[in-house]
N, CA and C atoms as an extended XYZ file, in Angstrom:
459
Properties=species:S:1:pos:R:3:atomname:S:1:resname:S:1:resid:I:1 pbc="F F F"
N       -16.245       -1.938       93.093 N   MET     1
C       -16.019       -3.099       92.455 CA  MET     1
C       -16.802       -3.894       93.563 C   MET     1
N       -18.537       -4.712       93.199 N   THR     2
C       -18.779       -5.517       94.441 CA  THR     2
C       -18.308       -6.816       94.520 C   THR     2
N       -18.178       -7.367       95.184 N   ILE     3
C       -17.833       -8.944       95.061 CA  ILE     3
C       -18.595       -9.587       96.211 C   ILE     3
N       -19.299      -10.714       95.641 N   ARG     4
C       -20.366      -11.189       96.662 CA  ARG     4
C       -20.094      -12.802       96.455 C   ARG     4
N       -19.828      -13.641       97.593 N   ALA     5
C       -19.470      -14.742       97.023 CA  ALA     5
C       -18.608      -15.283       96.052 C   ALA     5
N       -17.491      -14.502       95.987 N   GLY     6
C       -16.434      -14.638       95.309 CA  GLY     6
C       -16.576      -13.898       93.621 C   GLY     6
N       -18.238      -13.619       93.122 N   ILE     7
C       -18.449      -13.408       91.977 CA  ILE     7
C       -18.166      -11.635       91.983 C   ILE     7
N       -17.434      -11.370       90.910 N   ASN     8
C       -17.274       -9.650       90.816 CA  ASN     8
C       -18.604       -9.343       89.518 C   ASN     8
N       -19.294       -8.954       90.186 N   GLU     9
C       -20.505       -8.232       89.814 CA  GLU     9
C       -19.978       -7.466       88.605 C   GLU     9
N       -18.989       -6.220       88.856 N   GLN    10
C       -18.948       -5.549       87.836 CA  GLN    10
C       -18.307       -6.232       86.578 C   GLN    10
N       -17.370       -7.103       87.084 N   ARG    11
C       -16.716       -7.724       85.850 CA  ARG    11
C       -17.793       -8.626       85.153 C   ARG    11
N       -18.754       -9.131       85.829 N   LEU    12
C       -19.726       -9.764       85.328 CA  LEU    12
C       -20.585       -9.188       84.416 C   LEU    12
N       -20.986       -7.941       84.728 N   VAL    13
C       -21.717       -6.783       83.872 CA  VAL    13
C       -21.083       -6.463       82.722 C   VAL    13
N       -19.644       -5.842       82.793 N   ASP    14
C       -19.062       -5.849       81.728 CA  ASP    14
C       -18.617       -6.768       80.876 C   ASP    14
N       -18.632       -8.037       81.282 N   THR    15
C       -18.529       -9.159       80.367 CA  THR    15
C       -19.665       -9.417       79.532 C   THR    15
N       -20.818       -9.542       80.133 N   PHE    16
C       -22.036       -9.542       79.549 CA  PHE    16
C       -22.356       -8.466       78.540 C   PHE    16
N       -22.108       -7.085       78.929 N   LEU    17
C       -22.296       -5.699       78.020 CA  LEU    17
C       -21.114       -5.936       76.620 C   LEU    17
N       -20.097       -6.724       76.712 N   HIS    18
C       -19.025       -6.566       75.752 CA  HIS    18
C       -19.808       -7.359       74.624 C   HIS    18
N       -20.200       -9.215       75.504 N   TYR    19
C       -20.955      -10.044       74.686 CA  TYR    19
C       -22.256       -9.547       73.923 C   TYR    19
N       -22.616       -8.701       74.468 N   LEU    20
C       -24.086       -7.818       73.746 CA  LEU    20
C       -23.524       -7.159       72.461 C   LEU    20
N       -22.464       -6.824       72.701 N   SER    21
C       -21.859       -5.703       71.684 CA  SER    21
C       -21.639       -6.771       70.365 C   SER    21
N       -21.295       -8.041       70.378 N   ILE    22
C       -20.981       -8.819       69.516 CA  ILE    22
C       -22.037       -9.329       68.717 C   ILE    22
N       -21.938       -8.941       67.177 N   ASP    23
C       -23.270       -9.293       66.546 CA  ASP    23
C       -23.092      -10.994       66.385 C   ASP    23
N       -23.967      -11.602       66.578 N   SER    24
C       -23.917      -13.232       66.667 CA  SER    24
C       -25.373      -13.741       66.492 C   SER    24
N       -25.911      -13.462       65.137 N   PRO    25
C       -27.113      -14.052       64.490 CA  PRO    25
C       -26.744      -15.478       64.428 C   PRO    25
N       -27.887      -16.242       64.088 N   PRO    26
C       -27.415      -18.107       63.969 CA  PRO    26
C       -26.398      -17.835       62.304 C   PRO    26
N       -25.727      -19.159       62.617 N   LEU    27
C       -24.804      -19.477       61.859 CA  LEU    27
C       -23.802      -18.086       61.340 C   LEU    27
N       -23.503      -17.488       62.599 N   GLN    28
C       -22.606      -16.226       62.432 CA  GLN    28
C       -21.857      -15.773       63.728 C   GLN    28
N       -21.824      -17.122       64.591 N   GLU    29
C       -21.079      -16.755       65.472 CA  GLU    29
C       -19.656      -16.877       65.965 C   GLU    29
N       -18.926      -16.471       64.654 N   GLU    30
C       -17.471      -16.790       64.695 CA  GLU    30
C       -16.827      -15.803       65.640 C   GLU    30
N       -17.285      -14.411       65.694 N   GLN    31
C       -16.365      -13.534       66.439 CA  GLN    31
C       -16.436      -13.976       68.118 C   GLN    31
N       -17.734      -14.401       68.328 N   LEU    32
C       -18.042      -14.880       69.975 CA  LEU    32
C       -17.202      -15.862       69.967 C   LEU    32
N       -17.382      -16.930       69.281 N   GLY    33
C       -16.924      -17.921       69.599 CA  GLY    33
C       -14.935      -18.362       69.277 C   GLY    33
N       -14.863      -17.355       68.807 N   ALA    34
C       -13.204      -17.033       68.875 CA  ALA    34
C       -13.005      -16.321       70.405 C   ALA    34
N       -13.564      -15.273       70.584 N   GLU    35
C       -13.141      -14.738       71.909 CA  GLU    35
C       -13.472      -15.551       73.007 C   GLU    35
N       -14.663      -16.694       73.102 N   LEU    36
C       -14.745      -17.522       74.085 CA  LEU    36
C       -13.806      -18.578       74.115 C   LEU    36
N       -12.899      -19.123       73.035 N   ILE    37
C       -12.129      -20.311       72.638 CA  ILE    37
C       -10.939      -19.750       73.564 C   ILE    37
N       -10.830      -18.404       73.116 N   THR    38
C        -9.482      -17.773       73.865 CA  THR    38
C        -9.338      -17.436       75.272 C   THR    38
N       -10.631      -17.217       75.796 N   THR    39
C       -10.970      -16.990       77.123 CA  THR    39
C       -11.008      -18.020       77.661 C   THR    39
N       -11.650      -19.277       77.033 N   LEU    40
C       -11.524      -20.794       77.858 CA  LEU    40
C       -10.117      -21.283       78.218 C   LEU    40
N        -9.212      -20.952       77.074 N   GLY    41
C        -7.830      -21.304       77.415 CA  GLY    41
C        -7.298      -20.822       78.247 C   GLY    41
N        -7.372      -19.405       78.506 N   GLU    42
C        -6.792      -19.053       79.548 CA  GLU    42
C        -7.308      -19.425       80.837 C   GLU    42
N        -8.771      -19.418       80.730 N   LEU    43
C        -9.005      -20.088       82.195 CA  LEU    43
C        -8.291      -21.643       82.143 C   LEU    43
N        -7.626      -22.223       81.605 N   GLY    44
C        -7.005      -23.326       82.160 CA  GLY    44
C        -7.877      -24.407       81.534 C   GLY    44
N        -8.983      -24.462       80.745 N   CYS    45
C        -9.609      -25.380       79.752 CA  CYS    45
C        -8.925      -25.744       78.738 C   CYS    45
N        -8.938      -27.069       78.449 N   GLU    46
C        -9.120      -27.887       77.243 CA  GLU    46
C       -10.291      -27.543       76.210 C   GLU    46
N        -9.838      -27.183       75.249 N   VAL    47
C       -10.670      -26.586       74.167 CA  VAL    47
C       -10.877      -27.364       73.295 C   VAL    47
N       -11.959      -27.998       72.393 N   GLU    48
C       -12.230      -28.322       71.271 CA  GLU    48
C       -13.396      -27.462       70.461 C   GLU    48
N       -13.119      -27.461       69.315 N   VAL    49
C       -14.286      -26.894       68.725 CA  VAL    49
C       -14.786      -28.043       67.262 C   VAL    49
N       -15.903      -28.280       67.333 N   LEU    50
C       -16.795      -28.935       66.691 CA  LEU    50
C       -17.249      -28.494       65.209 C   LEU    50
N       -16.673      -29.087       64.371 N   ARG    51
C       -17.414      -28.239       62.965 CA  ARG    51
C       -18.620      -29.196       62.727 C   ARG    51
N       -19.359      -28.372       61.881 N   PHE    52
C       -20.609      -28.992       61.282 CA  PHE    52
C       -21.062      -28.052       60.258 C   PHE    52
N       -21.559      -28.407       59.135 N   ASP    53
C       -22.024      -27.923       58.061 CA  ASP    53
C       -21.826      -26.281       57.770 C   ASP    53
N       -20.896      -25.819       58.264 N   GLY    54
C       -20.772      -24.519       58.310 CA  GLY    54
C       -20.881      -23.222       59.579 C   GLY    54
N       -20.703      -24.437       60.518 N   SER    55
C       -21.065      -23.594       61.264 CA  SER    55
C       -20.158      -24.472       62.978 C   SER    55
N       -20.168      -24.417       64.037 N   PHE    56
C       -19.429      -25.108       65.239 CA  PHE    56
C       -20.133      -25.130       66.608 C   PHE    56
N       -19.501      -25.901       67.088 N   ASN    57
C       -19.633      -25.742       68.811 CA  ASN    57
C       -18.797      -25.942       69.306 C   ASN    57
N       -18.510      -25.479       70.487 N   ILE    58
C       -17.500      -25.518       71.189 CA  ILE    58
C       -17.403      -26.315       72.560 C   ILE    58
N       -16.738      -27.145       72.842 N   VAL    59
C       -16.801      -27.982       74.129 CA  VAL    59
C       -14.992      -27.713       74.671 C   VAL    59
N       -15.379      -27.446       76.005 N   ALA    60
C       -14.738      -27.280       76.796 CA  ALA    60
C       -14.493      -27.932       78.122 C   ALA    60
N       -13.106      -28.674       78.605 N   ARG    61
C       -12.984      -29.299       79.790 CA  ARG    61
C       -12.414      -28.808       80.764 C   ARG    61
N       -12.519      -28.618       82.224 N   LYS    62
C       -11.640      -28.304       83.192 CA  LYS    62
C       -11.775      -29.116       84.116 C   LYS    62
N       -10.754      -29.686       84.326 N   ALA    63
C       -10.294      -30.937       85.675 CA  ALA    63
C       -10.819      -30.585       86.668 C   ALA    63
N       -11.459      -31.243       87.520 N   GLY    64
C       -11.782      -31.050       88.692 CA  GLY    64
C       -10.814      -31.276       89.704 C   GLY    64
N       -10.948      -31.453       91.249 N   ALA    65
C       -10.292      -31.575       92.337 CA  ALA    65
C        -9.689      -32.524       92.300 C   ALA    65
N       -10.507      -33.691       91.948 N   ALA    66
C        -9.992      -35.298       91.870 CA  ALA    66
C       -10.358      -35.591       90.719 C   ALA    66
N        -9.627      -36.664       90.020 N   ALA    67
C        -9.893      -37.332       88.752 CA  ALA    67
C       -11.083      -38.108       88.840 C   ALA    67
N       -11.625      -38.647       89.902 N   ASP    68
C       -12.756      -39.326       89.829 CA  ASP    68
C       -14.417      -38.844       90.213 C   ASP    68
N       -13.800      -37.193       90.508 N   THR    69
C       -15.150      -36.257       90.630 CA  THR    69
C       -16.058      -36.450       89.325 C   THR    69
N       -17.131      -36.451       89.966 N   PRO    70
C       -18.449      -36.739       88.918 CA  PRO    70
C       -18.106      -35.415       87.357 C   PRO    70
N       -18.689      -35.303       86.512 N   TRP    71
C       -18.630      -34.304       85.627 CA  TRP    71
C       -19.931      -33.589       85.747 C   TRP    71
N       -19.927      -32.328       85.600 N   LEU    72
C       -20.640      -31.439       85.480 CA  LEU    72
C       -20.852      -30.563       84.203 C   LEU    72
N       -21.984      -30.693       83.999 N   LEU    73
C       -22.178      -29.454       82.398 CA  LEU    73
C       -22.514      -28.381       82.394 C   LEU    73
N       -22.092      -27.495       82.010 N   LEU    74
C       -22.634      -25.921       82.360 CA  LEU    74
C       -22.580      -25.495       80.496 C   LEU    74
N       -23.705      -25.159       80.105 N   GLY    75
C       -23.662      -25.100       78.744 CA  GLY    75
C       -24.936      -24.184       78.269 C   GLY    75
N       -24.732      -23.390       77.465 N   ALA    76
C       -25.556      -22.046       76.842 CA  ALA    76
C       -25.216      -22.023       75.101 C   ALA    76
N       -26.116      -21.275       74.530 N   HIS    77
C       -25.757      -21.081       73.118 CA  HIS    77
C       -25.526      -19.670       72.681 C   HIS    77
N       -24.957      -19.981       71.458 N   MET    78
C       -23.704      -18.279       71.517 CA  MET    78
C       -24.733      -17.466       70.390 C   MET    78
N       -25.641      -17.885       70.037 N   ASP    79
C       -26.689      -16.733       68.698 CA  ASP    79
C       -27.686      -16.279       69.552 C   ASP    79
N       -28.300      -15.381       68.935 N   THR    80
C       -29.440      -14.542       69.517 CA  THR    80
C       -30.216      -14.408       68.433 C   THR    80
N       -31.297      -14.034       68.723 N   VAL    81
C       -32.553      -13.897       67.651 CA  VAL    81
C       -32.161      -12.520       66.870 C   VAL    81
N       -32.549      -12.535       65.533 N   GLU    82
C       -32.399      -11.587       64.828 CA  GLU    82
C       -33.092      -10.500       64.892 C   GLU    82
N       -32.697       -9.180       64.318 N   SER    83
C       -31.496       -8.764       63.799 CA  SER    83
C       -30.664       -8.276       65.382 C   SER    83
N       -29.461       -8.557       65.026 N   THR    84
C       -28.524       -8.146       66.370 CA  THR    84
C       -27.776       -7.290       66.012 C   THR    84
N       -27.959       -6.652       64.768 N   ALA    85
C       -27.046       -5.540       64.623 CA  ALA    85
C       -27.198       -4.308       65.154 C   ALA    85
N       -26.303       -3.638       65.565 N   GLY    86
C       -26.287       -2.223       66.166 CA  GLY    86
C       -26.766       -2.138       67.803 C   GLY    86
N       -27.175       -3.720       68.212 N   ILE    87
C       -27.731       -3.535       69.812 CA  ILE    87
C       -27.452       -2.614       70.417 C   ILE    87
N       -28.261       -1.992       71.035 N   ALA    88
C       -28.324       -0.727       72.091 CA  ALA    88
C       -28.712       -1.282       73.337 C   ALA    88
N       -27.997       -1.025       74.331 N   CYS    89
C       -28.877       -1.124       75.864 CA  CYS    89
C       -28.824       -0.364       76.868 C   CYS    89
N       -29.472       -0.456       77.743 N   ALA    90
C       -29.586        1.167       78.876 CA  ALA    90
C       -29.482        0.346       79.932 C   ALA    90
N       -28.946        0.918       81.344 N   ILE    91
C       -29.163        0.182       82.498 CA  ILE    91
C       -29.706        1.412       83.402 C   ILE    91
N       -30.854        0.643       83.918 N   GLU    92
C       -31.524        1.483       84.874 CA  GLU    92
C       -32.104        0.991       85.792 C   GLU    92
N       -31.814        1.592       87.097 N   ASP    93
C       -32.197        0.974       88.674 CA  ASP    93
C       -31.363       -0.195       88.478 C   ASP    93
N       -30.258       -0.701       87.935 N   GLY    94
C       -29.252       -2.170       88.284 CA  GLY    94
C       -29.813       -2.969       87.083 C   GLY    94
N       -30.437       -2.640       86.218 N   ILE    95
C       -31.533       -3.409       85.364 CA  ILE    95
C       -30.874       -3.171       84.001 C   ILE    95
N       -30.439       -4.174       83.116 N   ILE    96
C       -29.722       -4.255       82.120 CA  ILE    96
C       -31.009       -4.354       80.983 C   ILE    96
N       -31.404       -3.614       80.337 N   LYS    97
C       -32.683       -3.842       79.235 CA  LYS    97
C       -32.241       -3.044       77.710 C   LYS    97
N       -33.124       -3.394       76.786 N   SER    98
C       -32.940       -2.821       75.328 CA  SER    98
C       -32.949       -1.558       75.586 C   SER    98
N       -32.214       -0.310       74.729 N   ALA    99
C       -32.491        0.810       75.121 CA  ALA    99
C       -33.847        1.272       73.924 C   ALA    99
N       -34.516        0.058       73.470 N   GLY   100
C       -35.653        0.391       72.639 CA  GLY   100
C       -35.863        0.237       71.483 C   GLY   100
N       -34.973        0.116       70.809 N   ALA   101
C       -35.061       -0.135       69.125 CA  ALA   101
C       -34.523       -1.336       68.634 C   ALA   101
N       -33.818       -1.998       69.646 N   THR   102
C       -33.152       -3.060       69.164 CA  THR   102
C       -33.541       -4.434       70.200 C   THR   102
N       -33.361       -5.607       69.557 N   ILE   103
C       -33.389       -6.519       70.924 CA  ILE   103
C       -32.052       -6.702       71.627 C   ILE   103
N       -32.195       -6.998       72.744 N   LEU   104
C       -31.238       -6.913       73.903 CA  LEU   104
C       -30.363       -8.016       73.692 C   LEU   104
N       -30.253       -9.424       73.422 N   GLY   105
C       -29.663      -10.413       73.012 CA  GLY   105
C       -29.247      -10.938       74.309 C   GLY   105
N       -30.037      -10.992       75.489 N   ALA   106
C       -29.957      -11.543       76.921 CA  ALA   106
C       -29.897      -13.106       76.798 C   ALA   106
N       -30.481      -13.763       75.795 N   ASP   107
C       -30.757      -14.815       75.404 CA  ASP   107
C       -29.929      -14.959       74.466 C   ASP   107
N       -28.897      -15.872       74.785 N   ASN   108
C       -28.394      -16.624       75.921 CA  ASN   108
C       -27.011      -16.038       76.278 C   ASN   108
N       -26.792      -14.763       75.942 N   LYS   109
C       -25.384      -14.046       76.240 CA  LYS   109
C       -25.278      -13.999       77.668 C   LYS   109
N       -26.441      -14.201       78.591 N   SER   110
C       -26.308      -13.680       79.897 CA  SER   110
C       -25.828      -15.057       80.329 C   SER   110
N       -26.112      -16.423       80.014 N   ALA   111
C       -25.567      -17.349       80.363 CA  ALA   111
C       -24.212      -17.623       79.947 C   ALA   111
N       -23.987      -17.266       78.826 N   VAL   112
C       -22.469      -17.376       78.674 CA  VAL   112
C       -21.643      -16.691       79.432 C   VAL   112
N       -22.376      -15.143       79.871 N   ALA   113
C       -21.156      -14.392       80.730 CA  ALA   113
C       -21.123      -14.966       82.020 C   ALA   113
N       -22.407      -15.800       82.525 N   GLN   114
C       -22.561      -16.348       84.019 CA  GLN   114
C       -20.918      -17.378       84.113 C   GLN   114
N       -21.466      -18.466       82.718 N   ILE   115
C       -20.540      -19.377       82.570 CA  ILE   115
C       -19.035      -18.647       82.796 C   ILE   115
N       -18.596      -17.832       82.119 N   ILE   116
C       -17.308      -17.414       82.476 CA  ILE   116
C       -17.292      -16.785       83.339 C   ILE   116
N       -18.136      -16.215       84.227 N   GLU   117
C       -17.776      -15.213       85.444 CA  GLU   117
C       -17.567      -16.706       86.283 C   GLU   117
N       -18.010      -17.573       86.401 N   THR   118
C       -18.004      -19.252       87.066 CA  THR   118
C       -16.618      -19.683       86.836 C   THR   118
N       -16.074      -19.901       86.026 N   LEU   119
C       -14.729      -20.282       85.662 CA  LEU   119
C       -13.513      -19.470       86.420 C   LEU   119
N       -13.762      -17.964       86.379 N   ARG   120
C       -12.964      -17.314       86.727 CA  ARG   120
C       -13.030      -17.230       88.235 C   ARG   120
N       -14.524      -17.233       88.779 N   VAL   121
C       -14.028      -17.201       90.454 CA  VAL   121
C       -13.504      -18.190       90.996 C   VAL   121
N       -13.828      -19.397       90.494 N   LEU   122
C       -13.062      -20.830       90.760 CA  LEU   122
C       -11.518      -20.686       90.546 C   LEU   122
N       -11.145      -20.259       89.469 N   ASP   123
C        -9.336      -19.719       89.469 CA  ASP   123
C        -9.227      -19.068       90.570 C   ASP   123
N        -9.881      -17.875       90.492 N   GLU   124
C        -9.104      -16.747       91.708 CA  GLU   124
C        -9.166      -16.865       92.624 C   GLU   124
N        -9.931      -18.166       93.253 N   LEU   125
C       -10.264      -18.273       94.797 CA  LEU   125
C        -9.791      -19.624       94.769 C   LEU   125
N        -9.319      -20.704       93.749 N   LYS   126
C        -8.768      -21.666       93.959 CA  LYS   126
C        -9.822      -22.448       94.868 C   LYS   126
N       -11.161      -22.614       94.255 N   LEU   127
C       -12.400      -23.219       94.942 CA  LEU   127
C       -12.269      -25.194       94.150 C   LEU   127
N       -12.053      -25.937       95.178 N   PRO   128
C       -12.182      -27.203       94.426 CA  PRO   128
C       -13.667      -27.433       93.904 C   PRO   128
N       -13.473      -28.088       92.581 N   HIS   129
C       -14.968      -28.258       92.019 CA  HIS   129
C       -14.931      -29.368       91.078 C   HIS   129
N       -15.950      -29.827       90.993 N   ALA   130
C       -16.161      -31.188       90.047 CA  ALA   130
C       -15.663      -30.859       88.699 C   ALA   130
N       -15.327      -31.591       87.856 N   ASN   131
C       -14.916      -31.999       86.512 CA  ASN   131
C       -15.828      -31.445       85.384 C   ASN   131
N       -15.210      -30.460       84.893 N   LEU   132
C       -16.415      -29.431       84.665 CA  LEU   132
C       -16.549      -29.273       82.867 C   LEU   132
N       -17.456      -29.579       82.137 N   GLU   133
C       -17.887      -29.662       80.936 CA  GLU   133
C       -18.485      -28.614       80.416 C   GLU   133
N       -17.927      -27.544       79.682 N   ILE   134
C       -18.408      -26.297       78.940 CA  ILE   134
C       -18.851      -26.517       77.997 C   ILE   134
N       -20.183      -26.275       77.204 N   LEU   135
C       -20.616      -26.406       76.081 CA  LEU   135
C       -21.191      -25.165       75.875 C   LEU   135
N       -21.066      -24.532       74.345 N   PHE   136
C       -21.271      -23.476       73.657 CA  PHE   136
C       -21.640      -23.779       72.412 C   PHE   136
N       -22.957      -23.915       72.406 N   THR   137
C       -23.439      -24.183       70.897 CA  THR   137
C       -24.047      -23.105       69.951 C   THR   137
N       -24.125      -23.486       68.825 N   ALA   138
C       -24.023      -22.302       67.308 CA  ALA   138
C       -25.893      -22.631       67.077 C   ALA   138
N       -26.442      -21.696       66.547 N   SER   139
C       -27.578      -21.525       65.892 CA  SER   139
C       -28.846      -22.508       66.568 C   SER   139
N       -29.109      -22.171       67.910 N   GLU   140
C       -30.059      -22.420       68.771 CA  GLU   140
C       -31.310      -22.340       68.416 C   GLU   140
N       -31.366      -20.884       67.517 N   GLU   141
C       -32.416      -20.244       67.081 CA  GLU   141
C       -33.067      -20.447       66.311 C   GLU   141
N       -32.053      -21.261       65.036 N   ARG   142
C       -32.699      -22.087       63.676 CA  ARG   142
C       -33.406      -23.571       63.829 C   ARG   142
N       -33.229      -23.755       65.167 N   GLY   143
C       -33.857      -25.189       65.434 CA  GLY   143
C       -33.016      -25.868       66.136 C   GLY   143
N       -32.282      -25.289       66.691 N   LEU   144
C       -31.049      -26.056       68.167 CA  LEU   144
C       -30.357      -26.901       66.717 C   LEU   144
N       -29.651      -25.961       65.882 N   LEU   145
C       -28.574      -26.673       64.905 CA  LEU   145
C       -27.515      -27.339       65.619 C   LEU   145
N       -27.121      -26.281       66.429 N   GLY   146
C       -25.820      -26.835       67.426 CA  GLY   146
C       -26.060      -28.006       67.896 C   GLY   146
N       -26.936      -28.054       68.710 N   VAL   147
C       -27.517      -29.499       69.486 CA  VAL   147
C       -27.691      -30.765       68.712 C   VAL   147
N       -28.346      -30.282       67.635 N   ARG   148
C       -28.556      -31.541       66.776 CA  ARG   148
C       -27.326      -31.931       66.354 C   ARG   148
N       -26.250      -31.026       66.043 N   ASN   149
C       -25.325      -31.653       65.471 CA  ASN   149
C       -23.866      -32.348       66.104 C   ASN   149
N       -24.410      -32.188       67.687 N   LEU   150
C       -23.015      -32.246       68.707 CA  LEU   150
C       -23.284      -33.715       69.185 C   LEU   150
N       -21.686      -34.320       68.612 N   ASP   151
C       -21.717      -35.532       69.034 CA  ASP   151
C       -21.325      -35.810       70.658 C   ASP   151
N       -22.462      -36.722       71.161 N   CYS   152
C       -22.100      -36.652       72.417 CA  CYS   152
C       -21.550      -37.696       72.992 C   CYS   152
N       -20.472      -38.627       72.167 N   SER   153
C       -19.962      -39.707       72.823 CA  SER   153
C       -18.662      -39.168       73.283 C   SER   153
């Protein structure tokens, strides 16, 4: 287990590989979304699911060190380009890449995994931080549908 500045690299890779294994084409992000909702709740976030036209966005909030600290937004989208069925990846010389016959799906599951690792590190090391708002949107690959349906109020 390698830990650099609090980041558990093996856990981050394992999380990323797990998210890659979840089929999540546009408008079919339910399984990944369900896992993220559970994980965010376990990490002490207040989680809200915002539904729209047969899909959803996830907005989570995690209080910072002081109520008056500014808010910082961490965001990523849950879907990948199609086809996501049977994604196969390989790790060569420390680089995760497609095994050659499928897409990898790193856009944007790498960002999703990094956000989750960030929240884990903040909790484990009890690091003071700004108020955090975490946004996971749906169907970015279909014309930013999640963002277009986000109520920013």
